[in-house]
CSV table of C-alpha atoms in Angstrom, one decimal:
chain,number,residue,atom,x,y,z
A,1,MET,CA,179.5,109.9,69.5
A,2,ALA,CA,181.3,111.1,72.8
A,3,ASN,CA,180.1,110.8,76.6
A,4,SER,CA,179.5,113.2,78.3
A,5,ARG,CA,181.5,114.3,81.7
A,6,ILE,CA,180.8,112.9,84.4
A,7,ILE,CA,181.1,116.1,87.7
A,8,GLU,CA,180.8,113.7,89.9
A,9,LEU,CA,183.0,111.6,89.3
A,10,ASP,CA,185.6,114.0,89.5
A,11,PHE,CA,184.9,115.5,92.9
A,12,MET,CA,185.5,111.7,93.8
A,13,ARG,CA,188.5,112.1,92.4
A,14,ALA,CA,189.2,115.7,94.6
A,15,PHE,CA,188.1,113.6,97.9
A,16,ALA,CA,190.2,110.4,97.2
A,17,ILE,CA,193.5,112.6,96.8
A,18,LEU,CA,192.6,115.0,100.3
A,19,MET,CA,191.8,111.5,101.9
A,20,VAL,CA,195.6,110.5,100.6
A,21,LEU,CA,196.7,113.0,102.3
A,22,VAL,CA,194.9,112.3,105.5
A,23,LEU,CA,196.3,109.0,104.9
A,24,HIS,CA,200.1,109.7,105.2
A,25,VAL,CA,199.5,112.9,107.6
A,26,SER,CA,197.5,110.6,110.1
A,27,ALA,CA,200.3,108.1,109.3
A,28,ALA,CA,203.2,109.3,111.6
A,29,TYR,CA,200.7,110.2,114.5
A,30,VAL,CA,199.9,106.5,114.5
A,31,ALA,CA,203.5,105.7,115.0
A,32,TYR,CA,204.9,108.2,117.2
A,33,SER,CA,202.3,109.7,118.8
A,34,PRO,CA,202.8,108.9,122.3
A,35,PRO,CA,199.4,106.5,122.6
A,36,GLU,CA,197.7,107.8,126.2
A,37,SER,CA,197.6,111.2,123.7
A,38,HIS,CA,194.5,112.8,122.3
A,39,VAL,CA,196.5,112.8,119.4
A,40,PHE,CA,197.0,109.5,118.9
A,41,TYR,CA,193.5,109.0,119.1
A,42,ILE,CA,192.3,111.7,116.6
A,43,GLY,CA,195.1,109.8,114.1
A,44,LEU,CA,194.3,107.4,114.4
A,45,ILE,CA,190.6,107.4,113.4
A,46,LEU,CA,191.6,109.7,110.7
A,47,ASN,CA,194.0,106.6,109.6
A,48,GLN,CA,191.4,104.2,109.1
A,49,TRP,CA,189.1,106.5,107.7
A,50,SER,CA,190.8,107.9,105.3
A,51,ARG,CA,192.1,104.3,103.9
A,52,ILE,CA,189.4,104.0,101.2
A,53,CYS,CA,191.4,106.4,99.2
A,54,LEU,CA,193.1,104.2,97.4
A,55,PRO,CA,189.6,102.3,96.6
A,56,LEU,CA,188.2,104.9,95.3
A,57,PHE,CA,191.4,106.4,93.8
A,58,VAL,CA,191.5,102.7,91.4
A,59,PHE,CA,187.7,102.9,90.9
A,60,VAL,CA,187.4,106.2,89.5
A,61,SER,CA,190.3,105.6,87.0
A,62,GLY,CA,189.1,102.5,85.8
A,63,PHE,CA,185.6,104.3,85.8
A,64,GLY,CA,187.2,106.9,83.8
A,65,ILE,CA,189.3,104.8,81.3
A,66,PHE,CA,186.5,102.6,80.6
A,67,TYR,CA,183.9,105.6,79.8
A,68,GLY,CA,185.9,106.9,77.2
A,69,TYR,CA,186.9,103.6,75.5
A,70,GLY,CA,183.9,101.8,75.5
A,71,SER,CA,181.8,103.0,73.5
A,72,LYS,CA,184.8,103.3,70.2
A,73,LYS,CA,186.6,101.3,69.1
A,74,LEU,CA,190.5,100.6,71.1
A,75,ASN,CA,193.9,101.7,68.5
A,76,LEU,CA,196.7,100.5,71.2
A,77,LYS,CA,199.1,102.3,69.8
A,78,ASP,CA,197.4,106.1,70.9
A,79,PHE,CA,195.9,104.2,73.4
A,80,TYR,CA,199.4,103.4,75.2
A,81,LEU,CA,201.1,106.8,73.7
A,82,ARG,CA,198.1,108.5,75.5
A,83,ARG,CA,199.8,107.0,78.9
A,84,PHE,CA,202.8,107.5,78.3
A,85,ARG,CA,202.1,111.1,78.2
A,86,ALA,CA,200.0,111.4,80.9
A,87,ALA,CA,200.6,108.6,83.2
A,88,PHE,CA,204.8,107.1,83.2
A,89,LEU,CA,206.4,109.9,81.6
A,90,PRO,CA,205.7,112.2,84.8
A,91,TYR,CA,206.6,109.1,86.9
A,92,LEU,CA,209.8,108.8,85.2
A,93,VAL,CA,210.5,113.0,86.3
A,94,TRP,CA,209.1,112.4,89.7
A,95,SER,CA,211.4,109.6,90.0
A,96,PHE,CA,214.3,111.6,89.2
A,97,ILE,CA,213.6,114.1,91.5
A,98,TYR,CA,212.6,111.8,94.0
A,99,MET,CA,215.9,110.8,94.3
A,100,ILE,CA,217.4,114.2,94.1
A,101,LEU,CA,215.3,114.8,96.9
A,102,ARG,CA,216.3,111.3,98.5
A,103,ASP,CA,219.7,112.0,98.6
A,104,ILE,CA,219.4,116.0,99.7
A,105,PHE,CA,217.2,114.4,103.5
A,106,ASN,CA,218.7,110.8,103.6
A,107,PRO,CA,222.2,111.5,104.4
A,108,SER,CA,222.4,107.4,104.3
A,109,PHE,CA,221.4,107.6,100.5
A,110,THR,CA,223.9,109.2,97.5
A,111,PHE,CA,222.6,109.7,94.3
A,112,ILE,CA,224.4,113.5,93.5
A,113,GLY,CA,227.9,112.3,92.9
A,114,LEU,CA,227.8,109.3,92.1
A,115,PRO,CA,229.1,108.6,87.9
A,116,LEU,CA,226.6,109.0,85.1
A,117,LYS,CA,226.7,105.2,84.5
A,118,GLN,CA,226.6,104.1,88.4
A,119,ALA,CA,223.5,107.2,88.6
A,120,PHE,CA,221.5,105.7,85.9
A,121,LEU,CA,221.8,101.9,87.6
A,122,SER,CA,220.4,103.7,90.5
A,123,TYR,CA,217.3,105.3,88.8
A,124,LEU,CA,216.6,102.8,86.4
A,125,GLU,CA,216.3,100.1,89.8
A,126,TRP,CA,214.3,103.5,92.1
A,127,THR,CA,212.2,103.2,89.3
A,128,LEU,CA,211.5,100.4,88.0
A,129,LYS,CA,211.8,98.4,91.5
A,130,GLU,CA,212.4,99.8,94.2
A,131,ASN,CA,210.0,102.7,94.4
A,132,ILE,CA,207.5,99.8,95.1
A,133,HIS,CA,209.2,101.2,99.1
A,134,THR,CA,207.8,104.7,99.0
A,135,PRO,CA,204.8,106.2,98.1
A,136,ILE,CA,204.8,106.8,94.3
A,137,TRP,CA,204.6,102.9,94.1
A,138,PHE,CA,200.6,102.9,94.1
A,139,VAL,CA,201.5,104.8,90.2
A,140,LEU,CA,203.1,101.8,89.2
A,141,MET,CA,200.3,99.9,89.9
A,142,ILE,CA,198.2,101.7,87.9
A,143,ILE,CA,200.3,101.7,84.9
A,144,GLN,CA,199.9,98.0,85.2
A,145,LEU,CA,196.1,98.3,84.6
A,146,TYR,CA,196.3,100.4,82.2
A,147,LEU,CA,199.0,97.2,80.3
A,148,VAL,CA,196.1,94.9,80.7
A,149,PHE,CA,193.0,97.1,79.9
A,150,PRO,CA,192.3,95.9,76.0
A,151,PHE,CA,192.1,92.8,78.3
A,152,LEU,CA,190.4,94.2,80.9
A,153,LEU,CA,187.8,95.5,77.9
A,154,LYS,CA,187.3,92.2,76.0
A,155,LEU,CA,186.2,90.9,79.6
A,156,VAL,CA,184.1,94.1,80.4
A,157,LYS,CA,182.7,94.1,77.2
A,158,SER,CA,181.2,90.9,77.1
A,159,VAL,CA,179.6,90.9,80.5
A,160,LYS,CA,175.8,89.9,79.6
A,161,ASN,CA,174.6,90.1,84.0
A,162,PRO,CA,176.3,92.8,85.5
A,163,LEU,CA,174.7,92.3,88.9
A,164,ARG,CA,175.8,88.2,89.2
A,165,PHE,CA,179.8,89.1,87.3
A,166,THR,CA,179.8,91.5,90.3
A,167,ALA,CA,178.7,89.3,93.1
A,168,VAL,CA,181.1,86.3,91.8
A,169,ASN,CA,184.3,88.7,91.6
A,170,PHE,CA,183.5,90.5,94.7
A,171,ALA,CA,183.7,87.0,96.4
A,172,ILE,CA,186.8,85.8,94.4
A,173,TYR,CA,188.4,89.1,95.9
A,174,PHE,CA,187.4,88.6,99.4
A,175,PHE,CA,188.5,85.5,99.3
A,176,LEU,CA,192.0,86.9,97.6
A,177,THR,CA,192.0,89.7,100.4
A,178,ILE,CA,191.8,86.6,103.6
A,179,TYR,CA,194.7,84.4,101.9
A,180,PHE,CA,197.0,87.5,101.1
A,181,ARG,CA,196.5,88.1,104.6
A,182,ASN,CA,196.3,85.3,106.6
A,183,PHE,CA,197.5,82.2,104.6
A,184,MET,CA,199.4,83.0,101.7
A,185,THR,CA,201.6,80.2,101.0
A,186,MET,CA,204.7,80.1,97.7
A,187,SER,CA,204.7,77.9,95.3
A,188,GLY,CA,207.8,78.4,94.5
A,189,ILE,CA,206.8,79.3,90.8
A,190,THR,CA,208.9,83.1,90.5
A,191,ILE,CA,206.6,84.8,88.7
A,192,ILE,CA,203.3,83.9,91.3
A,193,ASP,CA,205.8,84.2,94.3
A,194,TRP,CA,206.5,88.1,93.4
A,195,LEU,CA,202.5,88.7,92.5
A,196,GLN,CA,201.6,87.3,96.2
A,197,ARG,CA,205.2,88.0,98.0
A,198,TYR,CA,203.9,92.7,96.2
A,199,TYR,CA,200.4,91.5,95.9
A,200,SER,CA,200.3,94.9,98.0
A,201,VAL,CA,201.7,97.0,95.7
A,202,ASN,CA,200.7,95.6,92.4
A,203,PHE,CA,197.4,94.9,90.2
A,204,VAL,CA,196.5,91.5,91.6
A,205,GLY,CA,195.8,93.4,94.8
A,206,TRP,CA,193.4,96.5,93.3
A,207,TYR,CA,192.4,95.1,90.1
A,208,PHE,CA,188.6,94.6,91.3
A,209,TYR,CA,187.7,98.1,92.2
A,210,PHE,CA,189.4,98.7,88.7
A,211,ILE,CA,187.2,96.0,86.7
A,212,LEU,CA,183.8,97.2,89.6
A,213,GLY,CA,184.7,101.1,87.7
A,214,GLY,CA,184.5,98.9,84.5
A,215,ILE,CA,181.3,97.7,85.0
A,216,VAL,CA,179.5,100.6,86.2
A,217,ALA,CA,180.9,102.9,83.0
A,218,LYS,CA,179.7,100.1,80.9
A,219,ASN,CA,176.1,99.9,82.6
A,220,TRP,CA,176.3,103.8,83.8
A,221,LYS,CA,172.6,105.0,82.0
A,222,LYS,CA,170.7,102.3,84.0
A,223,VAL,CA,173.0,102.9,86.9
A,224,ARG,CA,172.5,106.5,87.4
A,225,ARG,CA,168.1,106.6,87.2
A,226,LEU,CA,168.4,103.7,89.8
A,227,ASP,CA,167.2,104.7,93.2
A,228,LEU,CA,169.3,104.8,95.7
A,229,ASN,CA,167.5,104.8,98.9
A,230,LYS,CA,170.2,107.5,100.5
A,231,LEU,CA,169.8,107.0,104.3
A,232,ARG,CA,170.3,103.8,104.4
A,233,ILE,CA,173.6,104.2,102.2
A,234,VAL,CA,175.2,107.1,103.9
A,235,MET,CA,174.2,104.7,107.1
A,236,ILE,CA,175.7,101.3,106.2
A,237,TYR,CA,178.7,103.8,105.4
A,238,ILE,CA,178.8,105.4,108.7
A,239,ILE,CA,178.5,101.8,110.3
A,240,THR,CA,181.4,100.0,108.2
A,241,THR,CA,183.8,102.8,109.0
A,242,CYS,CA,182.7,102.3,112.4
A,243,PHE,CA,184.1,98.7,111.9
A,244,VAL,CA,187.4,98.9,110.0
A,245,ILE,CA,188.5,101.9,113.0
A,246,ILE,CA,186.9,99.7,115.5
A,247,GLU,CA,189.4,96.5,114.1
A,248,ALA,CA,192.5,98.5,113.5
A,249,TYR,CA,191.5,100.1,117.6
A,250,ILE,CA,191.3,96.0,118.9
A,251,GLY,CA,194.8,95.5,117.3
A,252,PHE,CA,195.8,98.0,119.2
A,253,ILE,CA,194.8,96.6,121.8
A,254,ASN,CA,196.0,93.6,121.7
A,255,TYR,CA,199.2,93.1,120.0
A,256,GLY,CA,199.9,97.3,120.8
A,257,GLN,CA,201.1,100.7,118.2
A,258,THR,CA,203.5,98.3,116.0
A,259,HIS,CA,200.8,96.3,115.0
A,260,LEU,CA,198.6,99.1,114.0
A,261,GLU,CA,200.6,99.5,110.4
A,262,SER,CA,199.2,95.5,109.1
A,263,TYR,CA,195.5,97.9,109.2
A,264,THR,CA,196.0,98.6,105.4
A,265,SER,CA,193.6,99.0,102.5
A,266,LEU,CA,193.7,95.7,101.7
A,267,ARG,CA,191.8,93.6,104.4
A,268,PRO,CA,188.1,92.5,103.7
A,269,MET,CA,186.8,95.3,106.2
A,270,VAL,CA,187.7,97.6,104.2
A,271,LEU,CA,186.9,96.1,101.2
A,272,ILE,CA,183.3,95.8,102.8
A,273,ASN,CA,183.2,100.1,103.8
A,274,SER,CA,185.2,100.7,100.1
A,275,MET,CA,181.6,99.2,98.5
A,276,ALA,CA,179.6,101.4,100.7
A,277,ALA,CA,182.1,104.7,100.2
A,278,ILE,CA,181.8,104.2,96.7
A,279,PRO,CA,177.8,105.7,96.5
A,280,ALA,CA,178.0,107.6,99.5
A,281,PHE,CA,180.8,109.9,98.0
A,282,TYR,CA,177.9,109.8,95.0
A,283,LEU,CA,175.8,111.4,96.6
A,284,PHE,CA,177.6,113.7,98.7
A,285,ALA,CA,178.7,115.2,95.3
A,286,GLN,CA,175.9,115.2,93.8
A,287,SER,CA,174.9,117.3,96.5
A,288,LEU,CA,177.2,119.9,96.4
A,289,ILE,CA,177.2,120.2,92.3
A,290,LYS,CA,175.1,123.2,93.0
A,291,TYR,CA,177.6,125.0,95.2
A,292,GLY,CA,179.8,127.2,92.0
A,293,LYS,CA,183.2,127.7,94.5
A,294,ILE,CA,183.1,124.4,96.1
A,295,THR,CA,182.4,123.0,92.1
A,296,LYS,CA,185.0,125.2,91.2
A,297,LEU,CA,187.6,124.4,94.1
A,298,LEU,CA,187.0,120.3,93.4
A,299,ASN,CA,187.2,120.2,89.6
A,300,ASN,CA,190.7,122.1,90.1
A,301,ILE,CA,191.8,119.7,93.3
A,302,SER,CA,190.4,116.6,90.7
A,303,ARG,CA,192.8,118.2,87.6
A,304,TYR,CA,195.9,118.6,89.6
A,305,SER,CA,195.3,115.3,91.7
A,306,TYR,CA,198.5,113.5,90.3
A,307,GLY,CA,200.2,116.4,90.6
A,308,ILE,CA,199.6,116.2,94.2
A,309,PHE,CA,199.8,113.6,94.1
A,310,PHE,CA,203.9,113.3,93.4
A,311,VAL,CA,204.0,116.2,95.5
A,312,HIS,CA,202.6,116.3,98.3
A,313,PRO,CA,205.0,113.5,99.9
A,314,GLN,CA,208.3,116.0,99.0
A,315,VAL,CA,206.2,118.7,100.6
A,316,LEU,CA,205.1,117.2,103.7
A,317,THR,CA,208.5,116.2,105.2
A,318,VAL,CA,209.9,119.9,104.8
A,319,VAL,CA,206.3,121.1,106.3
A,320,LYS,CA,206.4,117.7,109.4
A,321,ILE,CA,210.7,119.6,110.2
A,322,ILE,CA,209.4,123.4,109.9
A,323,ILE,CA,206.5,122.6,112.9
A,324,GLY,CA,209.1,120.3,114.3
A,325,LYS,CA,211.2,123.2,114.9
A,326,ILE,CA,208.6,125.3,115.8
A,327,PHE,CA,206.9,123.1,118.9
A,328,GLY,CA,210.0,120.7,119.2
A,329,THR,CA,207.5,118.0,117.7
A,330,TYR,CA,205.0,117.2,115.7
A,331,THR,CA,203.4,114.3,117.1
A,332,THR,CA,202.1,115.2,120.5
A,333,ARG,CA,199.3,118.3,120.1
A,334,ILE,CA,196.2,118.5,117.7
A,335,LEU,CA,197.2,121.3,116.8
A,336,GLN,CA,200.2,120.2,115.2
A,337,LEU,CA,198.7,117.8,113.0
A,338,ILE,CA,195.8,120.5,111.8
A,339,LEU,CA,199.3,122.2,110.7
A,340,VAL,CA,200.7,119.9,109.0
A,341,PHE,CA,197.9,118.7,107.6
A,342,SER,CA,196.5,121.9,106.7
A,343,LEU,CA,200.4,123.4,105.2
A,344,THR,CA,200.8,120.1,103.1
A,345,LEU,CA,197.5,121.0,101.5
A,346,VAL,CA,198.2,124.5,100.7
A,347,CYS,CA,201.3,124.3,99.0
A,348,SER,CA,200.9,121.1,97.7
A,349,TYR,CA,198.4,123.1,95.7
A,350,ALA,CA,199.9,126.1,94.9
A,351,ILE,CA,202.9,124.1,93.9
A,352,CYS,CA,200.2,122.7,91.5
A,353,ARG,CA,198.7,125.7,89.9
A,354,ILE,CA,202.2,127.0,89.5
A,355,ILE,CA,203.5,124.7,87.3
A,356,ASP,CA,200.2,124.1,85.4
A,357,LYS,CA,201.2,128.1,84.0
A,358,THR,CA,204.1,126.7,82.7
A,359,ARG,CA,204.9,124.3,79.6
A,360,LEU,CA,206.1,121.8,82.6
A,361,ARG,CA,202.5,121.0,83.5
A,362,GLU,CA,202.9,117.7,81.1
A,363,ILE,CA,205.8,116.2,82.7
A,364,LEU,CA,204.8,116.9,85.5
A,365,LEU,CA,201.2,117.6,86.0
A,366,GLY,CA,199.8,115.1,83.2
A,367,LEU,CA,198.0,117.6,81.7
A,368,SER,CA,197.9,118.8,77.9
A,369,ASN,CA,200.1,121.7,77.2
A,370,LYS,CA,197.3,122.2,74.9
A,371,LYS,CA,194.8,124.9,76.0
A,372,PRO,CA,192.0,122.8,77.6
A,373,ARG,CA,188.4,122.9,76.5
A,374,GLN,CA,185.7,124.3,78.0
A,375,SER,CA,183.1,121.5,76.6
A,376,LYS,CA,182.5,119.0,78.9
A,377,THR,CA,182.0,116.4,76.4
A,378,PHE,CA,184.2,113.7,77.3
A,379,TYR,CA,185.4,112.9,80.1
A,380,ASN,CA,188.9,113.2,79.1
A,381,SER,CA,190.4,113.2,82.9
A,382,PRO,CA,193.5,113.5,84.6
A,383,PRO,CA,194.9,110.5,85.0
A,384,SER,CA,194.3,109.0,88.5
A,385,ILE,CA,196.4,107.4,90.5
């Protein structure tokens, strides 16, 4: 029997992509704004507040895929074909587009005009390796989780005590996070050292949230009946968010502005904050369902989340150039931050809306060219990044 669609999860996906934009826009203000300026502190607060966007995305992605396949037999050929068309094919296309745009905006990079064989090898190198250093590294990590999903599905289905399993998994991941940040030691074994060195951009650094989504999906009938203390959850979320921001601020005070780049989403405090944020954002989503216009807008943002993820870095680059030409700079005033975020969001959304009206929606947005059903019977969500 098909599972009913969970609208709150669509909203959470929309929240996550909006926070991704906040994260990427605010990064420039944290790095380049004068540290004595108001916009620097606003940027720092926004940058650290939005750190939960990536854990939230992985959780929602895990929930969606486990929820869809948890109650039926997994056909491996069908599963991997669907993932290829919905997630990997758009990535292949956007990787090519990124290389063309990189050639245009980066004078030190050459792709256009290379001999065909050399261009193809360069494309393969960036698509399968070098993109871990670009904003679309997240897609490669999610694809890795899709590859091991059949194994994870068996693991989640075998769990008898979800609370105990989650507690143990949390403890392991918590200490792994501490190890990777502070005590990482190379073993001399190539594959292990590669997983360690690049833990922040491969499945090792994010598996916990994906499995957590699976555990919640498997036990959704029980979870949805829980009587959550809204005030307590919101207060814990606010307090832990403050600790995330304060942790980064103390680092800035002690080590300077350049040290702030080390305060990423993969640190123990963000893990704790994410555990509070997931139920908090779920409750927030529940409170918005009654508003028709907001529901429609968030559903559309959720539908285009994969496309917005690919589009927005390039839009952001252009917007920063335009704002910089108008004001002489784009990192010294709060108005500039607001304009950069607003224009990036509106333009990215508009581009995805336009693409959605064409036959290119499948290869650029990961959306089926078939007319979407109006029924809410099966949780067949757009690919989550």
